CSV table of C-alpha atoms in Angstrom, one decimal:
chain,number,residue,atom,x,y,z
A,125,UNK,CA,-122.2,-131.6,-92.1
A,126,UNK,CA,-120.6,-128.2,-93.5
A,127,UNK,CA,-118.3,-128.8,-96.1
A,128,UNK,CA,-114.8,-127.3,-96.0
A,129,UNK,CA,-112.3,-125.9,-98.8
A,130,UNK,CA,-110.0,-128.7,-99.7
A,131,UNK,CA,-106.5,-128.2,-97.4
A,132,UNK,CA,-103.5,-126.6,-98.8
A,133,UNK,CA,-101.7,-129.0,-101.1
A,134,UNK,CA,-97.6,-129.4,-102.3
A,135,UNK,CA,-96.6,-127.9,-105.5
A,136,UNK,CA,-95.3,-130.9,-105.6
A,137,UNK,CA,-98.3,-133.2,-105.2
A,138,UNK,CA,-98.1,-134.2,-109.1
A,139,UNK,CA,-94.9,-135.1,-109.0
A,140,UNK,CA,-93.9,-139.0,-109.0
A,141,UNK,CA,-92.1,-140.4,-106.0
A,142,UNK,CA,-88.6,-140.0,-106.7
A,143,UNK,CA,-89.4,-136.7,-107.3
A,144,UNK,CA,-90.5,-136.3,-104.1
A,145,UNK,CA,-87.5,-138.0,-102.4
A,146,UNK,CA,-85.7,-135.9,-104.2
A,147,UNK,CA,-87.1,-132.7,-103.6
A,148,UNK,CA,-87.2,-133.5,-100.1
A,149,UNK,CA,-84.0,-134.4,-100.0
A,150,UNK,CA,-82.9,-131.4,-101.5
A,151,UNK,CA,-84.5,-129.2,-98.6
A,152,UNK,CA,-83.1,-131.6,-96.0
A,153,UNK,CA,-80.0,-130.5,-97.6
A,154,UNK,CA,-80.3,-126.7,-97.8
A,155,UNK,CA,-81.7,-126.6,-94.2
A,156,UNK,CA,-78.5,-128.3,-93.2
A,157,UNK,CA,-76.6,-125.4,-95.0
A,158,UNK,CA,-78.5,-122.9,-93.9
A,159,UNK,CA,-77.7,-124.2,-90.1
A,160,UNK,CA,-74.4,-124.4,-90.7
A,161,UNK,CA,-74.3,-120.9,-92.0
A,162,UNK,CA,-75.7,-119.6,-89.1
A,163,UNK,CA,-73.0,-121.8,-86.7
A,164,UNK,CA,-70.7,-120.1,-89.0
A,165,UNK,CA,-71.6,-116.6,-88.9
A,166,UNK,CA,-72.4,-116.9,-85.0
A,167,UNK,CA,-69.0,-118.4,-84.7
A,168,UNK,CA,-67.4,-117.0,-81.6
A,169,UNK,CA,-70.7,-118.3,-79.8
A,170,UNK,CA,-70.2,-122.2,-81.0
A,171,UNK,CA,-66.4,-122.6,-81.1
A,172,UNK,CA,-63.6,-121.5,-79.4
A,173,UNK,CA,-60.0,-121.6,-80.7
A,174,UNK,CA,-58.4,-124.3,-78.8
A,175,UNK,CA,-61.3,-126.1,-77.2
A,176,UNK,CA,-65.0,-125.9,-79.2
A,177,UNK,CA,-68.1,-125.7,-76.8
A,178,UNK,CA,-70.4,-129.4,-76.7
A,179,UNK,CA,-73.6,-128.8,-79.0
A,180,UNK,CA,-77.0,-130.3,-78.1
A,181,UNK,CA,-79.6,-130.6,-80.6
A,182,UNK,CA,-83.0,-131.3,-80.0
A,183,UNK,CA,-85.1,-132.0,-83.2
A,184,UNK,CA,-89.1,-130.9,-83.9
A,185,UNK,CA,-92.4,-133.2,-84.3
A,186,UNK,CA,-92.1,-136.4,-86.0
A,187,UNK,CA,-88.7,-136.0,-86.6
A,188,UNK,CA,-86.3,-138.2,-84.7
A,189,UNK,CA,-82.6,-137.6,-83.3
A,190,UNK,CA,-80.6,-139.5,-86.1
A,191,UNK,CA,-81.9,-139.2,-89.8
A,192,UNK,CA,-79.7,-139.2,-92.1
A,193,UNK,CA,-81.4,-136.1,-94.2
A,194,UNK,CA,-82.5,-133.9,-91.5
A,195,UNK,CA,-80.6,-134.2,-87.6
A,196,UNK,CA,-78.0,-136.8,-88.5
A,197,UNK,CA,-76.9,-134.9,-91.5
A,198,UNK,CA,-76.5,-131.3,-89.7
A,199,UNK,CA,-74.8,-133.4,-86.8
A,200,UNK,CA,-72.3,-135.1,-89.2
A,201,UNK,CA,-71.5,-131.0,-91.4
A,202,UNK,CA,-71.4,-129.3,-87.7
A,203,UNK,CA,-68.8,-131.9,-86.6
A,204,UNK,CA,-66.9,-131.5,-90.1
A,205,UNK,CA,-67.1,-127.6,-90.2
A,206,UNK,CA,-65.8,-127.7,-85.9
A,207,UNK,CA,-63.2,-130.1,-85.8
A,208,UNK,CA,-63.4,-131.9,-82.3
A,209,UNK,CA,-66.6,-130.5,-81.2
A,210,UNK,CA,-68.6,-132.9,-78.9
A,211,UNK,CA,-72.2,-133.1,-80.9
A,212,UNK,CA,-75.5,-134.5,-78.7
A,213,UNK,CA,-78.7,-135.1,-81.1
A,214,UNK,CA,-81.3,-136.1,-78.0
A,215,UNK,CA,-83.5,-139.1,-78.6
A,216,UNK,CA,-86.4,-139.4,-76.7
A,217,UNK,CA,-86.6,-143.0,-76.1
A,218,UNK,CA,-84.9,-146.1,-76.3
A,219,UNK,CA,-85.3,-146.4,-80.2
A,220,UNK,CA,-85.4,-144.1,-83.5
A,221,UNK,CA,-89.2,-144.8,-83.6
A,222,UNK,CA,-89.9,-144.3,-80.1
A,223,UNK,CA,-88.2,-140.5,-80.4
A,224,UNK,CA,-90.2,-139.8,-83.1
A,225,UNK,CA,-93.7,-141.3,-81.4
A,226,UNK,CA,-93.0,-139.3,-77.9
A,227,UNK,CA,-92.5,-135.8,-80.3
A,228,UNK,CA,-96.3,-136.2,-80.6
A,229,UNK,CA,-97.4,-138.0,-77.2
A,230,UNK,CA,-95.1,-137.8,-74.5
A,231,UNK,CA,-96.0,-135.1,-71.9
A,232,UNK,CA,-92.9,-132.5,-72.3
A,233,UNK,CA,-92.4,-131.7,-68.9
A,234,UNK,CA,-91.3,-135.6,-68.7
A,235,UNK,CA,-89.5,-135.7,-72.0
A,236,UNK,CA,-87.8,-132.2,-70.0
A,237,UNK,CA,-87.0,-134.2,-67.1
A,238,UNK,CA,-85.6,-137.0,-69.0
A,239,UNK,CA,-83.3,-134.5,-70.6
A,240,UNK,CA,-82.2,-132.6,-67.9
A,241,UNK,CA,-81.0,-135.9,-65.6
A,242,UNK,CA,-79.3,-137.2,-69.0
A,243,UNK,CA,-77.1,-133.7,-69.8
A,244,UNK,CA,-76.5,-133.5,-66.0
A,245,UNK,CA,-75.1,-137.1,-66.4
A,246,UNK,CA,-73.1,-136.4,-69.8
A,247,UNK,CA,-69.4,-135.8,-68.3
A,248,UNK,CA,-68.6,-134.0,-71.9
A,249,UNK,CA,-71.0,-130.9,-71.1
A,250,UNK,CA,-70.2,-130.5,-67.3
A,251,UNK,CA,-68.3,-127.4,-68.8
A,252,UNK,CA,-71.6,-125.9,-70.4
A,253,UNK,CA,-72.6,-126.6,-74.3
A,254,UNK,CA,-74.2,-124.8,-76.6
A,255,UNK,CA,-77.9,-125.5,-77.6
A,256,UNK,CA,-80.1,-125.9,-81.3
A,257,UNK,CA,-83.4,-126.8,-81.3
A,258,UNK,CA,-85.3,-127.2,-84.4
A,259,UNK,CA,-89.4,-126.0,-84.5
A,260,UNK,CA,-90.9,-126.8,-80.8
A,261,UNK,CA,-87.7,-128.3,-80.0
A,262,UNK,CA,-86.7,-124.6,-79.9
A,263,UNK,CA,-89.1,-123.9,-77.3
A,264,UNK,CA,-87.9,-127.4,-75.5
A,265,UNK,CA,-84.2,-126.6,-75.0
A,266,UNK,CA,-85.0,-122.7,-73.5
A,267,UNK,CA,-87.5,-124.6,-71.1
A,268,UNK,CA,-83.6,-126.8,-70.6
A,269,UNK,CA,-81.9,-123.6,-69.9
A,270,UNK,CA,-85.0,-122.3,-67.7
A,271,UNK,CA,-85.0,-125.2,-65.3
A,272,UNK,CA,-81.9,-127.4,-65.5
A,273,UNK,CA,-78.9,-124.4,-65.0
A,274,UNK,CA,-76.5,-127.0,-64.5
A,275,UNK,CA,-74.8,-127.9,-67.0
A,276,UNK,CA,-75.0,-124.3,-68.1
A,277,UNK,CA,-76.0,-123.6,-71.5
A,278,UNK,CA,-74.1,-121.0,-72.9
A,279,UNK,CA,-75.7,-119.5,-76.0
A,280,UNK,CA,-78.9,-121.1,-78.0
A,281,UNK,CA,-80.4,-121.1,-81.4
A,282,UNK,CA,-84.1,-121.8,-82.0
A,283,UNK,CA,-84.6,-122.4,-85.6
A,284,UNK,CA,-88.3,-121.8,-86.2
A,285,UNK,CA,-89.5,-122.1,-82.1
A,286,UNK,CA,-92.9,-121.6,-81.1
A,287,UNK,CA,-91.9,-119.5,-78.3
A,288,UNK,CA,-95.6,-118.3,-77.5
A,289,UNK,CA,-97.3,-121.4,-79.1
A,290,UNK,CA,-99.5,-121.8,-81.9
A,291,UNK,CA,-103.1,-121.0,-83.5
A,292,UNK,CA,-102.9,-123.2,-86.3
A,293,UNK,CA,-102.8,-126.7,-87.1
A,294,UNK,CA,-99.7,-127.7,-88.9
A,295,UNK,CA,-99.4,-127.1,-92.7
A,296,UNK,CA,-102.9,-125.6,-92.9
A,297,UNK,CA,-103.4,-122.8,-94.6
A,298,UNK,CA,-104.1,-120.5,-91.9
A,299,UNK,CA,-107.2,-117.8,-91.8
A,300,UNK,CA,-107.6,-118.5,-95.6
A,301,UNK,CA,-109.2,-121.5,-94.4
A,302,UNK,CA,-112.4,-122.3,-92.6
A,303,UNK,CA,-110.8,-125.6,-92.3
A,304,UNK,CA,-108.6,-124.3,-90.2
A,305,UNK,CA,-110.9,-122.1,-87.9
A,306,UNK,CA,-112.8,-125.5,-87.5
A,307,UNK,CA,-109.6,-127.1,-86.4
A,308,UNK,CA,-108.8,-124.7,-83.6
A,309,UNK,CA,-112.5,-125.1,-82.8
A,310,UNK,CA,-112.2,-128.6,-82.6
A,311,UNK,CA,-109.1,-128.8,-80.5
A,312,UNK,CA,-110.1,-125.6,-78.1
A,313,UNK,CA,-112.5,-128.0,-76.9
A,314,UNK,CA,-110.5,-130.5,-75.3
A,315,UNK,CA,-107.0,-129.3,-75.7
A,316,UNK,CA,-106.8,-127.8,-71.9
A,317,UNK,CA,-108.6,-130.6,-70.4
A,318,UNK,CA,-105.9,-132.8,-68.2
A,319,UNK,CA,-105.8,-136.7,-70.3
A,320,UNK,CA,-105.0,-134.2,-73.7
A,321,UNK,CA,-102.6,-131.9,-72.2
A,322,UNK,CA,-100.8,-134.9,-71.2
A,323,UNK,CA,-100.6,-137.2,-73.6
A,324,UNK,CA,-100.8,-134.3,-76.7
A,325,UNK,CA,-97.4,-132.6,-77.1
A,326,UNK,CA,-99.1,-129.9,-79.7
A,327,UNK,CA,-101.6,-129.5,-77.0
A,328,UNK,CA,-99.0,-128.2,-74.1
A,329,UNK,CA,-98.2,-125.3,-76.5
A,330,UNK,CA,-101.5,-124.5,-78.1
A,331,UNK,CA,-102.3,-121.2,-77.0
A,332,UNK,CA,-105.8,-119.6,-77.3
A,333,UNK,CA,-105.5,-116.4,-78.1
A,334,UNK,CA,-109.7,-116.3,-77.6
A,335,UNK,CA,-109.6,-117.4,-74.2
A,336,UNK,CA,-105.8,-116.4,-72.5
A,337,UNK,CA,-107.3,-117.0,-69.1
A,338,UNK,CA,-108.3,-120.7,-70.2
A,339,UNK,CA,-105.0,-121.0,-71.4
A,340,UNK,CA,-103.3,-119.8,-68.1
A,341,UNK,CA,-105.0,-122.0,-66.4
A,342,UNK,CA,-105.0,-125.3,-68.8
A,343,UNK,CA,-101.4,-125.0,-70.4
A,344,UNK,CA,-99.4,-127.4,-68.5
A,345,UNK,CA,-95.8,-126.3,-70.2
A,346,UNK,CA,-95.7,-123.0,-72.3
A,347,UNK,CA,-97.6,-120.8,-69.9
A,348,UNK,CA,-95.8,-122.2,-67.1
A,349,UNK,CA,-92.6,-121.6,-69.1
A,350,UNK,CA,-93.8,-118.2,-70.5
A,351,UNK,CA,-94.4,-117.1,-66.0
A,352,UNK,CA,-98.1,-116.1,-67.3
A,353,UNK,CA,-99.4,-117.9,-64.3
A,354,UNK,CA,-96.9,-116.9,-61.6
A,355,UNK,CA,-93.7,-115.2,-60.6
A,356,UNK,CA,-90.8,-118.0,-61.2
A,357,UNK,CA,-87.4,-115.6,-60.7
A,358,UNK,CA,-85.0,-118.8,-61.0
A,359,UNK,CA,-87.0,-119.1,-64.8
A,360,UNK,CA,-85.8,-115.5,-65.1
A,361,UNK,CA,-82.5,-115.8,-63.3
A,362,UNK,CA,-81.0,-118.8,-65.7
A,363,UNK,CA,-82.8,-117.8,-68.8
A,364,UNK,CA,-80.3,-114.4,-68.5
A,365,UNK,CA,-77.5,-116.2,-68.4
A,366,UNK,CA,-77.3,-117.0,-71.8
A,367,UNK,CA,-74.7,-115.1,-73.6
A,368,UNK,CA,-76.7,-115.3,-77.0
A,369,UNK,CA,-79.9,-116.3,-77.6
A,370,UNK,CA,-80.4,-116.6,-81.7
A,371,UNK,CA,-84.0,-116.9,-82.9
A,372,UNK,CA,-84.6,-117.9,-86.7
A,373,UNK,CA,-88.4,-116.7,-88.2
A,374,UNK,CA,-89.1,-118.6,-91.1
A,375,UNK,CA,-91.5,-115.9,-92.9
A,376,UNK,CA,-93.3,-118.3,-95.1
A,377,UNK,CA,-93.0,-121.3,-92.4
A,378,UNK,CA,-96.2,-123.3,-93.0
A,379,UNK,CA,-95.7,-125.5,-89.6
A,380,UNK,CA,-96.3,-122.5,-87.7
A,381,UNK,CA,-99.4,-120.1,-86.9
A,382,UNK,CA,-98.6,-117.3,-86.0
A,383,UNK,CA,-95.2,-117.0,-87.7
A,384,UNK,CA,-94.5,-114.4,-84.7
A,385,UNK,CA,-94.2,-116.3,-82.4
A,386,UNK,CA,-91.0,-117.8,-83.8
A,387,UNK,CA,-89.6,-114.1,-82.1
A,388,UNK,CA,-92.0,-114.0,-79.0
A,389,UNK,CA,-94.9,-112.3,-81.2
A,390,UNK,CA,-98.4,-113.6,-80.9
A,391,UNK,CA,-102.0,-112.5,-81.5
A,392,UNK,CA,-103.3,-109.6,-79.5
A,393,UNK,CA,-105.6,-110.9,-76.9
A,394,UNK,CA,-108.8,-111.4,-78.1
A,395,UNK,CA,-108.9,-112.0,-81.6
A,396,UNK,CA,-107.0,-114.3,-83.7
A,397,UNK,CA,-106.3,-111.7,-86.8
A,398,UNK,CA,-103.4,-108.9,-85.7
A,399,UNK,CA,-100.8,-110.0,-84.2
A,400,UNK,CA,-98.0,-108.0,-81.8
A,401,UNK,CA,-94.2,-107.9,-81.2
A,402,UNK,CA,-92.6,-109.2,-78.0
A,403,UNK,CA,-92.7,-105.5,-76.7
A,404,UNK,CA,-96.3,-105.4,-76.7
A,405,UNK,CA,-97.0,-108.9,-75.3
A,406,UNK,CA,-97.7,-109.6,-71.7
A,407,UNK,CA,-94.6,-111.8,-71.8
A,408,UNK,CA,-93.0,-107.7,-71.7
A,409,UNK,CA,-95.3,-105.5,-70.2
A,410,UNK,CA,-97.1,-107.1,-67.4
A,411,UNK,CA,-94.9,-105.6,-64.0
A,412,UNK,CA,-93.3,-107.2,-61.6
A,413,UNK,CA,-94.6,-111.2,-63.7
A,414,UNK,CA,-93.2,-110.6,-67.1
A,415,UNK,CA,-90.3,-113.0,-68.7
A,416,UNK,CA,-88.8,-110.0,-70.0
A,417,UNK,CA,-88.8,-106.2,-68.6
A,418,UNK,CA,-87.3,-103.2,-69.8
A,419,UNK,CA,-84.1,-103.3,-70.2
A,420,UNK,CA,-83.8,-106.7,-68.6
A,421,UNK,CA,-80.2,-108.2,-69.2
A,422,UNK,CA,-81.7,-110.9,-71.6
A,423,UNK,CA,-82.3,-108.6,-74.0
A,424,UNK,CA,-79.8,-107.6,-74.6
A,425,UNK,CA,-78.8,-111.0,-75.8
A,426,UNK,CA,-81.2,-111.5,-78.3
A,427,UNK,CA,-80.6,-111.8,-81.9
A,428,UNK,CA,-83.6,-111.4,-84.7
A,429,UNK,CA,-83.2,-113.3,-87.6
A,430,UNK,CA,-85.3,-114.0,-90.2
A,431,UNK,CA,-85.3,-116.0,-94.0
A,432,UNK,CA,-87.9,-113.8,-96.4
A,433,UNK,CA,-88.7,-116.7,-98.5
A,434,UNK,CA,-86.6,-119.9,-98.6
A,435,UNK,CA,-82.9,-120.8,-98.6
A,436,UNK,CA,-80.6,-118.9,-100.8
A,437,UNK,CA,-77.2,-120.8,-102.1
A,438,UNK,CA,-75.2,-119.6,-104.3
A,439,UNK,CA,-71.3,-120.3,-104.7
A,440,UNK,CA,-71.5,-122.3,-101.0
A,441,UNK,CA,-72.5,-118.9,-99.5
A,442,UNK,CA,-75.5,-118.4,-97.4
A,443,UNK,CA,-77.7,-115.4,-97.1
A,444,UNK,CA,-79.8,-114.4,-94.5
A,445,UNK,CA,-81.5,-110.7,-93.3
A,446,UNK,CA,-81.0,-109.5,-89.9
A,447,UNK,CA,-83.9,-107.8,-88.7
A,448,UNK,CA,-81.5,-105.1,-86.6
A,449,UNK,CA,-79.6,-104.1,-88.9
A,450,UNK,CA,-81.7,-104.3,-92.4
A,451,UNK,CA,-79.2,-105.8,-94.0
A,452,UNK,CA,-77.7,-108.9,-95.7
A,453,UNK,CA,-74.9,-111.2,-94.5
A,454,UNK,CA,-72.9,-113.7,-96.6
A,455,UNK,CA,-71.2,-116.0,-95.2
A,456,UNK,CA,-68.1,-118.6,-96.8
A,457,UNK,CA,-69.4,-121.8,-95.8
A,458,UNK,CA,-66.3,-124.6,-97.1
């Protein structure tokens, strides 16, 4: 049996628990901040003057819909910050704990389904709504806006979305780790095989960067989502209809592997070291399939952000880079 660095641990491991609550906490907080900064400074896109746009949130893995520190709390300062605005967390389930269970075992294409037949149902977003989807919740709501057109969603932000899946297993430290090469090892074996892709939500978005054409062919969401197995020109069609589509990279995001494909960026085909932009991706170059082309209207409707290392606050303002312009926004949150 080889043995196998220890994983990556907390800088807060020492601490005692109330610490920890605490510090959690504390992030909980500044994420909520840091959305609401972005609701903020994309403002025309989530409110108008007289009648705001519906928000629907959809949260990441082993989160659920309604905690109080993470979801509930950015519902509740969205709701304060856009007076009358019409706020939907989705819960995936009947109960708190069921939402968070099916983040890790209910096939997404069902949990999709299940989502799309309760929006259509929902006579507050009949008008269109805005979308926010947390980690692969990002990548959940734009497979929403790919298949269920109606309602329309009007403009979505992904914060942290694995939008051409992962290579890593979740707080891992990445190629500094042989742990984590055995991981991918371990789940490359059976993560395309049909009882794991599903009843494994990571699986339906683990994407093999070793083997694309087993990928292709396994993947029963993301490369169906992502056109890499055929020509799907409604996927195309609704996806462009989005007047904004805001993605947040988390630089240092330790969920994540690669942190690229937060924008679309992955490994280059073959290897699991270098990875490429969107622009160089099949997802882009690849005629006559590709999600994207060359001066295809989505584009166009794309915003780059990105957070270099962790949440800045100072005097209520939030700070964030923007990748087109190089520069720094601040923002007047209260």
């Amino acid at each position: 049996m080889p043995t196998y660095p220890p994983q990556h641990t907390n800088k807060d491991a020492n601490l005692p628990t109330s610490a920890h609550k605490c510090s959690g906490n504390m992030e909980r907080v500044r994420l909520a901040i840091f959305v609401l900064g972005i609701v903020v400074f994309c403002g025309e896109a989530f409110q108008d003057s007289k009648d705001p746009l519906p928000l629907v949130i959809w949260h990441g893995m082993g989160d659920s819909c309604c905690n109080p520190f993470s979801m509930g709390g950015i519902k509740k300062m969205v709701e304060q910050q856009v007076p009358g605005i019409y706020v939907l967390s989705l819960k995936i389930g009947n109960t708190i704990a069921e939402d968070m269970e099916n983040s890790f075992f209910l096939n997404v294409n069902k949990q999709l389904a299940m989502v799309c037949e309760q929006l259509a149902k929902d006579p507050g977003l009949q008008n269109g709504y805005n979308g926010m989807g947390f980690s692969q919740g990002g990548q959940f709501l734009r497979a929403v806006a790919q298949r269920c057109p109606s309602p329309p969603m009007k403009n979505l932000i992904s914060f942290g979305g694995q939008h051409q899946g992962v290579y890593g297993f979740p707080r891992c430290p990445g190629e500094s780790s042989h742990i984590c090469d055995w991981i991918r090892e371990t789940l490359n074996v059976g993560a395309y095989t049909k009882l794991v892709q599903e009843h494994l939500v990571q699986a339906e978005y683990w994407h093999d960067p070793l083997n694309e054409e087993h990928y292709r062919n396994g993947s029963i969401f993301l490369a169906d989502i992502n056109q890499e197995r055929g020509i799907n020109e409604s996927y195309k069609r609704n996806l462009q209809t989005l007047e904004k589509f805001v993605m947040v990279k988390f630089l240092k995001d330790s969920m994540v592997d690669p942190v690229d494909s937060e924008w679309f960026g992955f490994y280059r085909p073959g290897q699991s070291k270098e990875t490429i932009a969107l622009q160089e991706s099949s997802l882009y170059t690849e005629a006559g399939q590709a999600l994207f082309i060359q001066d295809n209207a989505l584009l166009r409707t794309m915003i780059f952000k990105k957070v270099e290392k962790s949440f800045h606050l100072t005097n209520k303002n939030f700070v964030c880079s923007s990748d087109d312009q190089q520069s720094v926004y601040t923002t007047r949150l209260l």
